[in-house]
């Protein structure tokens, strides 16, 4: 009548054959093609004691004997590391002895109430025994309940049919200390799926056989063919039942255990963490010497540079502050920026302390390194509160270089957003940084300071900053109002309230005051992008034709692009176009050189990437703004991979042309602003003011200015897994990018032509590692992929006659994918 749990007969010895196998392979590979090993042994089980008052409370002794270790799949003799070696040689004498020491399990109603073993045993052998003990835990009625075993406290469901029991464990629900991290954006991250099932066959109310299987699958979201799989299997089969030792007398469990062996202690069934030491791993400085040559600036657009960068980060994560500082302090100027990229990307407390110790923000001569450090902070895959706190302290202190001071606060904005997206909005450091930016913006008098805090808000995307941004967009002049409007453009449409749209409509239609074309077109883009009403679209279409020439052409291109690229508002636009007052030849035949166009760079089963290029000219034919965006999408996420905006204003005087309405008093200026992987970078100025322009034009070589150059860590995923059979497994995916974006603008008064060129040089490398670590042997696999590519966007304008001649080119080289 034992209905609740398995029951052993008195005076019997149950002899089982046990095996545990692990396999590591690629996602689609069969188990026969995977790497792995098998641990097999005999297992003796006998009943020691039964509670006189409760039949369902029993002490069971489990002993492992005759241990064997072998490879799980056939391998050639020269590749088989186990061949010709005894188990003792493979595992080690002390481990083998520890494995064969018996454990005692107290089973109450089929669940392991207590697990007794020897205290000073190696954690690894304890875990193998825990994995075996967990197999003896089962209930004999269907139902779900939390259950504690080697994996932690997990939701477990039992299905019972006559003599067969199936146990399904929801691995996602297991409560135990978890180690690891994920990447910031889902597109750059890794997806995982895990399953665990055990099937028991019972005979005479005890286990006749048990088969358990656990599967873990990890795939790159951006390319689901790339990934790894870890499988763990356990088998227990009853071979014979013999006469065994008799039962021990006693009323209490504790007393029985003491008489048996006073060295036994009750331990948790949940696995202990085990990390095997690396025996032949190179030191950090030895590793650096081996990759150093790939890290020179001229080699940065090669995939090999990224591979070296990623392996360097892995080693920095294991290093001490002193080891890191030793390398930073001994290296030359050419290599230091790349070392700073790697040390900052490692994101450990030691690496942050080392780089902050090394950098002196009061010294303007090392501003290149300070900037590389700050941008690597902005791109951090899982930033800590400590990092934001350190930057806030730096910002409050002395910073010699004004541009670095700007960059610090811009990057603080990016970190606020990343921490908020991970439920960290209420952390003290985040609250302090938010307060600092918002309060100082309210009090800022100088334009440069206002600009700096607006750029920080453009990264932080705080809902509470929207009213401030609206104020600056509507009431300020030129660059400031433009910056506030482009910050609003980055918010998810769900944040753009009625008030935001009313303000954008006032700016676009100039209800209260005259605004510049750049701000008006941004306002129109915000309206058209955030679920516009029928009347909003109609009013925009009716304005085309009343606008300055080039702006009319630009707005027309924007509307046509919405239709051709089937953007969300295209349905509403089509409804409006049925009205002849909005849709007629007079409006739709506007000439000009401005344009807006979107298209696909790649379309794949997992992710697609699009580019959009829009160019707005002034009436005199000089470039006013060109805006190139590259975005990456998958089914449920989006990543703004890059944006390069070239802007120019007040250049009409050079070619004796008339400025457009409202732009008569603009200062001469040209510059560039970039967003990279959702982080707004500090804008770059080509020239400011007429004198600066003339000196640069006379000495102009058309050389492009560097916007961003460096190594960025994009995919950063690490998970530790406890396998049911005892060993621990880990999986790690690292993906990086070497990037070199530069842009240039040249004018030729002689040929009356202007040319802008944006060059993008990119190399990507991703490596995925999955391994099972059993202390005496490791098994694993590495999967890598790499791409090198370059994209150039060139636009040439000849303004010797009207209409101007415009040529737009996108140059793409072949991109080998390995």
mmCIF file with all atom_site columns, C-alpha atoms in Angstrom, residues 218-397:
data_model
loop_
_atom_site.group_PDB
_atom_site.id
_atom_site.type_symbol
_atom_site.label_atom_id
_atom_site.label_alt_id
_atom_site.label_comp_id
_atom_site.label_asym_id
_atom_site.label_entity_id
_atom_site.label_seq_id
_atom_site.pdbx_PDB_ins_code
_atom_site.Cartn_x
_atom_site.Cartn_y
_atom_site.Cartn_z
_atom_site.occupancy
_atom_site.B_iso_or_equiv
_atom_site.pdbx_formal_charge
_atom_site.auth_seq_id
_atom_site.auth_comp_id
_atom_site.auth_asym_id
_atom_site.auth_atom_id
_atom_site.pdbx_PDB_model_num
ATOM 1   C CA . UNK A 1 218 ? 21.643 28.440  -27.571 1.00 0.00 ? 218 UNK A CA 1
ATOM 2   C CA . UNK A 1 219 ? 21.304 30.367  -30.841 1.00 0.00 ? 219 UNK A CA 1
ATOM 3   C CA . UNK A 1 220 ? 22.386 33.789  -32.037 1.00 0.00 ? 220 UNK A CA 1
ATOM 4   C CA . UNK A 1 221 ? 19.269 35.884  -32.626 1.00 0.00 ? 221 UNK A CA 1
ATOM 5   C CA . UNK A 1 222 ? 20.851 37.516  -35.649 1.00 0.00 ? 222 UNK A CA 1
ATOM 6   C CA . UNK A 1 223 ? 21.674 34.171  -37.283 1.00 0.00 ? 223 UNK A CA 1
ATOM 7   C CA . UNK A 1 224 ? 19.800 31.215  -35.860 1.00 0.00 ? 224 UNK A CA 1
ATOM 8   C CA . UNK A 1 225 ? 21.910 28.678  -37.741 1.00 0.00 ? 225 UNK A CA 1
ATOM 9   C CA . UNK A 1 226 ? 24.805 29.642  -35.479 1.00 0.00 ? 226 UNK A CA 1
ATOM 10  C CA . UNK A 1 227 ? 24.635 28.207  -32.006 1.00 0.00 ? 227 UNK A CA 1
ATOM 11  C CA . UNK A 1 228 ? 25.374 25.303  -29.732 1.00 0.00 ? 228 UNK A CA 1
ATOM 12  C CA . UNK A 1 229 ? 23.637 22.468  -27.953 1.00 0.00 ? 229 UNK A CA 1
ATOM 13  C CA . UNK A 1 230 ? 24.448 20.675  -24.693 1.00 0.00 ? 230 UNK A CA 1
ATOM 14  C CA . UNK A 1 231 ? 22.781 17.357  -23.925 1.00 0.00 ? 231 UNK A CA 1
ATOM 15  C CA . UNK A 1 232 ? 23.070 15.408  -20.676 1.00 0.00 ? 232 UNK A CA 1
ATOM 16  C CA . UNK A 1 233 ? 21.697 11.857  -20.305 1.00 0.00 ? 233 UNK A CA 1
ATOM 17  C CA . UNK A 1 234 ? 21.460 9.552   -17.312 1.00 0.00 ? 234 UNK A CA 1
ATOM 18  C CA . UNK A 1 235 ? 20.463 5.864   -17.273 1.00 0.00 ? 235 UNK A CA 1
ATOM 19  C CA . UNK A 1 236 ? 19.826 3.607   -14.329 1.00 0.00 ? 236 UNK A CA 1
ATOM 20  C CA . UNK A 1 237 ? 18.925 -0.070  -14.866 1.00 0.00 ? 237 UNK A CA 1
ATOM 21  C CA . UNK A 1 238 ? 18.238 -2.775  -12.300 1.00 0.00 ? 238 UNK A CA 1
ATOM 22  C CA . UNK A 1 239 ? 20.457 -5.810  -13.054 1.00 0.00 ? 239 UNK A CA 1
ATOM 23  C CA . UNK A 1 240 ? 19.780 -8.103  -10.089 1.00 0.00 ? 240 UNK A CA 1
ATOM 24  C CA . UNK A 1 241 ? 18.403 -8.351  -6.540  1.00 0.00 ? 241 UNK A CA 1
ATOM 25  C CA . UNK A 1 242 ? 20.465 -10.309 -4.004  1.00 0.00 ? 242 UNK A CA 1
ATOM 26  C CA . UNK A 1 243 ? 20.332 -11.028 -0.328  1.00 0.00 ? 243 UNK A CA 1
ATOM 27  C CA . UNK A 1 244 ? 21.606 -7.958  1.513   1.00 0.00 ? 244 UNK A CA 1
ATOM 28  C CA . UNK A 1 245 ? 22.477 -6.716  5.006   1.00 0.00 ? 245 UNK A CA 1
ATOM 29  C CA . UNK A 1 246 ? 19.741 -6.446  7.608   1.00 0.00 ? 246 UNK A CA 1
ATOM 30  C CA . UNK A 1 247 ? 18.099 -3.247  8.910   1.00 0.00 ? 247 UNK A CA 1
ATOM 31  C CA . UNK A 1 248 ? 19.494 -1.075  11.681  1.00 0.00 ? 248 UNK A CA 1
ATOM 32  C CA . UNK A 1 249 ? 17.398 -0.492  14.765  1.00 0.00 ? 249 UNK A CA 1
ATOM 33  C CA . UNK A 1 250 ? 16.600 2.996   16.006  1.00 0.00 ? 250 UNK A CA 1
ATOM 34  C CA . UNK A 1 251 ? 13.801 5.506   16.420  1.00 0.00 ? 251 UNK A CA 1
ATOM 35  C CA . UNK A 1 252 ? 15.411 8.678   15.061  1.00 0.00 ? 252 UNK A CA 1
ATOM 36  C CA . UNK A 1 253 ? 17.292 9.258   11.791  1.00 0.00 ? 253 UNK A CA 1
ATOM 37  C CA . UNK A 1 254 ? 20.070 11.225  13.502  1.00 0.00 ? 254 UNK A CA 1
ATOM 38  C CA . UNK A 1 255 ? 20.833 8.356   15.878  1.00 0.00 ? 255 UNK A CA 1
ATOM 39  C CA . UNK A 1 256 ? 20.932 5.769   13.073  1.00 0.00 ? 256 UNK A CA 1
ATOM 40  C CA . UNK A 1 257 ? 23.328 7.955   11.021  1.00 0.00 ? 257 UNK A CA 1
ATOM 41  C CA . UNK A 1 258 ? 25.604 8.445   14.048  1.00 0.00 ? 258 UNK A CA 1
ATOM 42  C CA . UNK A 1 259 ? 25.881 4.721   14.762  1.00 0.00 ? 259 UNK A CA 1
ATOM 43  C CA . UNK A 1 260 ? 26.595 4.077   11.097  1.00 0.00 ? 260 UNK A CA 1
ATOM 44  C CA . UNK A 1 261 ? 29.448 6.592   10.711  1.00 0.00 ? 261 UNK A CA 1
ATOM 45  C CA . UNK A 1 262 ? 29.898 9.749   12.768  1.00 0.00 ? 262 UNK A CA 1
ATOM 46  C CA . UNK A 1 263 ? 31.682 11.479  9.827   1.00 0.00 ? 263 UNK A CA 1
ATOM 47  C CA . UNK A 1 264 ? 28.439 11.754  7.845   1.00 0.00 ? 264 UNK A CA 1
ATOM 48  C CA . UNK A 1 265 ? 26.907 15.242  7.581   1.00 0.00 ? 265 UNK A CA 1
ATOM 49  C CA . UNK A 1 266 ? 23.618 16.410  6.053   1.00 0.00 ? 266 UNK A CA 1
ATOM 50  C CA . UNK A 1 267 ? 24.288 18.424  2.882   1.00 0.00 ? 267 UNK A CA 1
ATOM 51  C CA . UNK A 1 268 ? 22.063 20.289  0.463   1.00 0.00 ? 268 UNK A CA 1
ATOM 52  C CA . UNK A 1 269 ? 20.988 18.360  -2.628  1.00 0.00 ? 269 UNK A CA 1
ATOM 53  C CA . UNK A 1 270 ? 21.539 21.535  -4.702  1.00 0.00 ? 270 UNK A CA 1
ATOM 54  C CA . UNK A 1 271 ? 24.885 21.441  -6.565  1.00 0.00 ? 271 UNK A CA 1
ATOM 55  C CA . UNK A 1 272 ? 27.948 23.242  -5.215  1.00 0.00 ? 272 UNK A CA 1
ATOM 56  C CA . UNK A 1 273 ? 29.714 25.573  -7.690  1.00 0.00 ? 273 UNK A CA 1
ATOM 57  C CA . UNK A 1 274 ? 32.856 23.970  -9.134  1.00 0.00 ? 274 UNK A CA 1
ATOM 58  C CA . UNK A 1 275 ? 35.466 25.763  -11.200 1.00 0.00 ? 275 UNK A CA 1
ATOM 59  C CA . UNK A 1 276 ? 38.511 23.877  -12.396 1.00 0.00 ? 276 UNK A CA 1
ATOM 60  C CA . UNK A 1 277 ? 41.730 25.853  -12.538 1.00 0.00 ? 277 UNK A CA 1
ATOM 61  C CA . UNK A 1 278 ? 43.327 26.373  -15.927 1.00 0.00 ? 278 UNK A CA 1
ATOM 62  C CA . UNK A 1 279 ? 46.696 24.600  -15.906 1.00 0.00 ? 279 UNK A CA 1
ATOM 63  C CA . UNK A 1 280 ? 48.362 25.827  -19.094 1.00 0.00 ? 280 UNK A CA 1
ATOM 64  C CA . UNK A 1 281 ? 46.620 29.169  -19.623 1.00 0.00 ? 281 UNK A CA 1
ATOM 65  C CA . UNK A 1 282 ? 48.931 32.044  -20.611 1.00 0.00 ? 282 UNK A CA 1
ATOM 66  C CA . UNK A 1 283 ? 49.165 35.066  -18.313 1.00 0.00 ? 283 UNK A CA 1
ATOM 67  C CA . UNK A 1 284 ? 47.526 38.311  -19.426 1.00 0.00 ? 284 UNK A CA 1
ATOM 68  C CA . UNK A 1 285 ? 50.828 39.787  -20.618 1.00 0.00 ? 285 UNK A CA 1
ATOM 69  C CA . UNK A 1 286 ? 51.758 36.592  -22.520 1.00 0.00 ? 286 UNK A CA 1
ATOM 70  C CA . UNK A 1 287 ? 48.377 36.627  -24.219 1.00 0.00 ? 287 UNK A CA 1
ATOM 71  C CA . UNK A 1 288 ? 48.737 40.314  -25.099 1.00 0.00 ? 288 UNK A CA 1
ATOM 72  C CA . UNK A 1 289 ? 52.136 39.659  -26.717 1.00 0.00 ? 289 UNK A CA 1
ATOM 73  C CA . UNK A 1 290 ? 50.591 36.946  -28.909 1.00 0.00 ? 290 UNK A CA 1
ATOM 74  C CA . UNK A 1 291 ? 47.833 39.214  -30.324 1.00 0.00 ? 291 UNK A CA 1
ATOM 75  C CA . UNK A 1 292 ? 49.592 42.589  -30.209 1.00 0.00 ? 292 UNK A CA 1
ATOM 76  C CA . UNK A 1 293 ? 50.416 42.773  -33.917 1.00 0.00 ? 293 UNK A CA 1
ATOM 77  C CA . UNK A 1 294 ? 46.719 42.563  -34.940 1.00 0.00 ? 294 UNK A CA 1
ATOM 78  C CA . UNK A 1 295 ? 45.823 45.603  -32.853 1.00 0.00 ? 295 UNK A CA 1
ATOM 79  C CA . UNK A 1 296 ? 47.620 48.357  -34.767 1.00 0.00 ? 296 UNK A CA 1
ATOM 80  C CA . UNK A 1 297 ? 45.292 51.123  -36.067 1.00 0.00 ? 297 UNK A CA 1
ATOM 81  C CA . UNK A 1 298 ? 45.821 50.287  -39.759 1.00 0.00 ? 298 UNK A CA 1
ATOM 82  C CA . UNK A 1 299 ? 44.663 46.675  -39.162 1.00 0.00 ? 299 UNK A CA 1
ATOM 83  C CA . UNK A 1 300 ? 41.449 47.584  -37.355 1.00 0.00 ? 300 UNK A CA 1
ATOM 84  C CA . UNK A 1 301 ? 39.072 46.908  -40.237 1.00 0.00 ? 301 UNK A CA 1
ATOM 85  C CA . UNK A 1 302 ? 40.148 43.229  -40.362 1.00 0.00 ? 302 UNK A CA 1
ATOM 86  C CA . UNK A 1 303 ? 38.197 40.431  -38.699 1.00 0.00 ? 303 UNK A CA 1
ATOM 87  C CA . UNK A 1 304 ? 41.427 39.157  -37.093 1.00 0.00 ? 304 UNK A CA 1
ATOM 88  C CA . UNK A 1 305 ? 41.614 42.389  -35.069 1.00 0.00 ? 305 UNK A CA 1
ATOM 89  C CA . UNK A 1 306 ? 38.144 41.725  -33.665 1.00 0.00 ? 306 UNK A CA 1
ATOM 90  C CA . UNK A 1 307 ? 38.969 38.083  -32.861 1.00 0.00 ? 307 UNK A CA 1
ATOM 91  C CA . UNK A 1 308 ? 42.035 39.251  -30.902 1.00 0.00 ? 308 UNK A CA 1
ATOM 92  C CA . UNK A 1 309 ? 40.017 41.973  -29.162 1.00 0.00 ? 309 UNK A CA 1
ATOM 93  C CA . UNK A 1 310 ? 37.392 39.446  -27.967 1.00 0.00 ? 310 UNK A CA 1
ATOM 94  C CA . UNK A 1 311 ? 39.929 36.916  -26.697 1.00 0.00 ? 311 UNK A CA 1
ATOM 95  C CA . UNK A 1 312 ? 41.740 39.755  -24.900 1.00 0.00 ? 312 UNK A CA 1
ATOM 96  C CA . UNK A 1 313 ? 38.483 40.775  -23.141 1.00 0.00 ? 313 UNK A CA 1
ATOM 97  C CA . UNK A 1 314 ? 37.979 37.172  -21.963 1.00 0.00 ? 314 UNK A CA 1
ATOM 98  C CA . UNK A 1 315 ? 41.429 37.181  -20.376 1.00 0.00 ? 315 UNK A CA 1
ATOM 99  C CA . UNK A 1 316 ? 41.063 40.656  -18.854 1.00 0.00 ? 316 UNK A CA 1
ATOM 100 C CA . UNK A 1 317 ? 37.901 39.385  -17.094 1.00 0.00 ? 317 UNK A CA 1
ATOM 101 C CA . UNK A 1 318 ? 40.057 36.898  -15.164 1.00 0.00 ? 318 UNK A CA 1
ATOM 102 C CA . UNK A 1 319 ? 42.867 39.360  -14.416 1.00 0.00 ? 319 UNK A CA 1
ATOM 103 C CA . UNK A 1 320 ? 43.654 41.519  -11.398 1.00 0.00 ? 320 UNK A CA 1
ATOM 104 C CA . UNK A 1 321 ? 43.868 45.313  -11.446 1.00 0.00 ? 321 UNK A CA 1
ATOM 105 C CA . UNK A 1 322 ? 47.688 45.128  -11.138 1.00 0.00 ? 322 UNK A CA 1
ATOM 106 C CA . UNK A 1 323 ? 48.060 42.779  -14.141 1.00 0.00 ? 323 UNK A CA 1
ATOM 107 C CA . UNK A 1 324 ? 45.899 45.081  -16.269 1.00 0.00 ? 324 UNK A CA 1
ATOM 108 C CA . UNK A 1 325 ? 47.783 48.221  -15.218 1.00 0.00 ? 325 UNK A CA 1
ATOM 109 C CA . UNK A 1 326 ? 51.105 46.578  -16.014 1.00 0.00 ? 326 UNK A CA 1
ATOM 110 C CA . UNK A 1 327 ? 50.085 46.223  -19.685 1.00 0.00 ? 327 UNK A CA 1
ATOM 111 C CA . UNK A 1 328 ? 48.481 49.670  -19.982 1.00 0.00 ? 328 UNK A CA 1
ATOM 112 C CA . UNK A 1 329 ? 51.532 51.392  -18.499 1.00 0.00 ? 329 UNK A CA 1
ATOM 113 C CA . UNK A 1 330 ? 54.093 49.591  -20.655 1.00 0.00 ? 330 UNK A CA 1
ATOM 114 C CA . UNK A 1 331 ? 52.491 49.979  -24.110 1.00 0.00 ? 331 UNK A CA 1
ATOM 115 C CA . UNK A 1 332 ? 53.099 52.539  -26.858 1.00 0.00 ? 332 UNK A CA 1
ATOM 116 C CA . UNK A 1 333 ? 50.752 55.320  -28.003 1.00 0.00 ? 333 UNK A CA 1
ATOM 117 C CA . UNK A 1 334 ? 49.594 53.539  -31.158 1.00 0.00 ? 334 UNK A CA 1
ATOM 118 C CA . UNK A 1 335 ? 48.248 50.511  -29.289 1.00 0.00 ? 335 UNK A CA 1
ATOM 119 C CA . UNK A 1 336 ? 46.918 52.201  -26.155 1.00 0.00 ? 336 UNK A CA 1
ATOM 120 C CA . UNK A 1 337 ? 43.513 53.241  -27.593 1.00 0.00 ? 337 UNK A CA 1
ATOM 121 C CA . UNK A 1 338 ? 42.754 49.612  -28.529 1.00 0.00 ? 338 UNK A CA 1
ATOM 122 C CA . UNK A 1 339 ? 43.851 48.398  -25.067 1.00 0.00 ? 339 UNK A CA 1
ATOM 123 C CA . UNK A 1 340 ? 41.541 50.983  -23.465 1.00 0.00 ? 340 UNK A CA 1
ATOM 124 C CA . UNK A 1 341 ? 38.667 49.710  -25.682 1.00 0.00 ? 341 UNK A CA 1
ATOM 125 C CA . UNK A 1 342 ? 39.240 46.143  -24.445 1.00 0.00 ? 342 UNK A CA 1
ATOM 126 C CA . UNK A 1 343 ? 39.827 46.941  -20.757 1.00 0.00 ? 343 UNK A CA 1
ATOM 127 C CA . UNK A 1 344 ? 36.682 49.095  -20.581 1.00 0.00 ? 344 UNK A CA 1
ATOM 128 C CA . UNK A 1 345 ? 34.593 46.507  -22.457 1.00 0.00 ? 345 UNK A CA 1
ATOM 129 C CA . UNK A 1 346 ? 35.610 43.791  -19.954 1.00 0.00 ? 346 UNK A CA 1
ATOM 130 C CA . UNK A 1 347 ? 33.268 45.472  -17.399 1.00 0.00 ? 347 UNK A CA 1
ATOM 131 C CA . UNK A 1 348 ? 34.720 43.900  -14.270 1.00 0.00 ? 348 UNK A CA 1
ATOM 132 C CA . UNK A 1 349 ? 35.373 45.895  -11.063 1.00 0.00 ? 349 UNK A CA 1
ATOM 133 C CA . UNK A 1 350 ? 39.145 45.305  -11.508 1.00 0.00 ? 350 UNK A CA 1
ATOM 134 C CA . UNK A 1 351 ? 39.177 46.516  -15.131 1.00 0.00 ? 351 UNK A CA 1
ATOM 135 C CA . UNK A 1 352 ? 37.183 49.665  -14.276 1.00 0.00 ? 352 UNK A CA 1
ATOM 136 C CA . UNK A 1 353 ? 39.501 50.505  -11.371 1.00 0.00 ? 353 UNK A CA 1
ATOM 137 C CA . UNK A 1 354 ? 42.572 49.937  -13.543 1.00 0.00 ? 354 UNK A CA 1
ATOM 138 C CA . UNK A 1 355 ? 41.442 52.178  -16.397 1.00 0.00 ? 355 UNK A CA 1
ATOM 139 C CA . UNK A 1 356 ? 40.282 54.945  -14.017 1.00 0.00 ? 356 UNK A CA 1
ATOM 140 C CA . UNK A 1 357 ? 43.617 54.765  -12.193 1.00 0.00 ? 357 UNK A CA 1
ATOM 141 C CA . UNK A 1 358 ? 45.463 55.150  -15.482 1.00 0.00 ? 358 UNK A CA 1
ATOM 142 C CA . UNK A 1 359 ? 43.428 57.961  -17.086 1.00 0.00 ? 359 UNK A CA 1
ATOM 143 C CA . UNK A 1 360 ? 43.929 61.475  -15.782 1.00 0.00 ? 360 UNK A CA 1
ATOM 144 C CA . UNK A 1 361 ? 41.046 63.715  -16.861 1.00 0.00 ? 361 UNK A CA 1
ATOM 145 C CA . UNK A 1 362 ? 43.007 66.783  -15.693 1.00 0.00 ? 362 UNK A CA 1
ATOM 146 C CA . UNK A 1 363 ? 45.561 66.089  -18.450 1.00 0.00 ? 363 UNK A CA 1
ATOM 147 C CA . UNK A 1 364 ? 44.374 67.318  -21.860 1.00 0.00 ? 364 UNK A CA 1
ATOM 148 C CA . UNK A 1 365 ? 47.190 65.531  -23.734 1.00 0.00 ? 365 UNK A CA 1
ATOM 149 C CA . UNK A 1 366 ? 45.563 62.087  -23.276 1.00 0.00 ? 366 UNK A CA 1
ATOM 150 C CA . UNK A 1 367 ? 42.110 63.169  -24.492 1.00 0.00 ? 367 UNK A CA 1
ATOM 151 C CA . UNK A 1 368 ? 42.138 60.532  -27.288 1.00 0.00 ? 368 UNK A CA 1
ATOM 152 C CA . UNK A 1 369 ? 42.329 57.759  -24.673 1.00 0.00 ? 369 UNK A CA 1
ATOM 153 C CA . UNK A 1 370 ? 39.733 59.456  -22.476 1.00 0.00 ? 370 UNK A CA 1
ATOM 154 C CA . UNK A 1 371 ? 37.333 59.584  -25.432 1.00 0.00 ? 371 UNK A CA 1
ATOM 155 C CA . UNK A 1 372 ? 37.903 55.897  -26.314 1.00 0.00 ? 372 UNK A CA 1
ATOM 156 C CA . UNK A 1 373 ? 37.232 54.985  -22.677 1.00 0.00 ? 373 UNK A CA 1
ATOM 157 C CA . UNK A 1 374 ? 34.014 57.014  -22.631 1.00 0.00 ? 374 UNK A CA 1
ATOM 158 C CA . UNK A 1 375 ? 32.629 55.589  -25.866 1.00 0.00 ? 375 UNK A CA 1
ATOM 159 C CA . UNK A 1 376 ? 33.426 52.036  -24.721 1.00 0.00 ? 376 UNK A CA 1
ATOM 160 C CA . UNK A 1 377 ? 31.406 52.886  -21.559 1.00 0.00 ? 377 UNK A CA 1
ATOM 161 C CA . UNK A 1 378 ? 28.521 54.074  -23.756 1.00 0.00 ? 378 UNK A CA 1
ATOM 162 C CA . UNK A 1 379 ? 28.543 50.797  -25.689 1.00 0.00 ? 379 UNK A CA 1
ATOM 163 C CA . UNK A 1 380 ? 28.786 48.681  -22.497 1.00 0.00 ? 380 UNK A CA 1
ATOM 164 C CA . UNK A 1 381 ? 26.781 45.473  -22.891 1.00 0.00 ? 381 UNK A CA 1
ATOM 165 C CA . UNK A 1 382 ? 25.717 45.215  -19.234 1.00 0.00 ? 382 UNK A CA 1
ATOM 166 C CA . UNK A 1 383 ? 26.833 48.408  -17.453 1.00 0.00 ? 383 UNK A CA 1
ATOM 167 C CA . UNK A 1 384 ? 26.998 48.506  -13.677 1.00 0.00 ? 384 UNK A CA 1
ATOM 168 C CA . UNK A 1 385 ? 25.716 51.192  -11.339 1.00 0.00 ? 385 UNK A CA 1
ATOM 169 C CA . UNK A 1 386 ? 29.356 51.640  -10.288 1.00 0.00 ? 386 UNK A CA 1
ATOM 170 C CA . UNK A 1 387 ? 30.307 52.729  -13.817 1.00 0.00 ? 387 UNK A CA 1
ATOM 171 C CA . UNK A 1 388 ? 27.648 55.462  -13.950 1.00 0.00 ? 388 UNK A CA 1
ATOM 172 C CA . UNK A 1 389 ? 28.620 56.601  -10.471 1.00 0.00 ? 389 UNK A CA 1
ATOM 173 C CA . UNK A 1 390 ? 32.297 56.897  -11.505 1.00 0.00 ? 390 UNK A CA 1
ATOM 174 C CA . UNK A 1 391 ? 31.396 59.006  -14.560 1.00 0.00 ? 391 UNK A CA 1
ATOM 175 C CA . UNK A 1 392 ? 29.129 61.283  -12.498 1.00 0.00 ? 392 UNK A CA 1
ATOM 176 C CA . UNK A 1 393 ? 32.033 61.856  -10.059 1.00 0.00 ? 393 UNK A CA 1
ATOM 177 C CA . UNK A 1 394 ? 34.383 62.628  -12.973 1.00 0.00 ? 394 UNK A CA 1
ATOM 178 C CA . UNK A 1 395 ? 31.877 65.095  -14.436 1.00 0.00 ? 395 UNK A CA 1
ATOM 179 C CA . UNK A 1 396 ? 31.650 66.973  -11.139 1.00 0.00 ? 396 UNK A CA 1
ATOM 180 C CA . UNK A 1 397 ? 35.453 67.138  -10.913 1.00 0.00 ? 397 UNK A CA 1
#
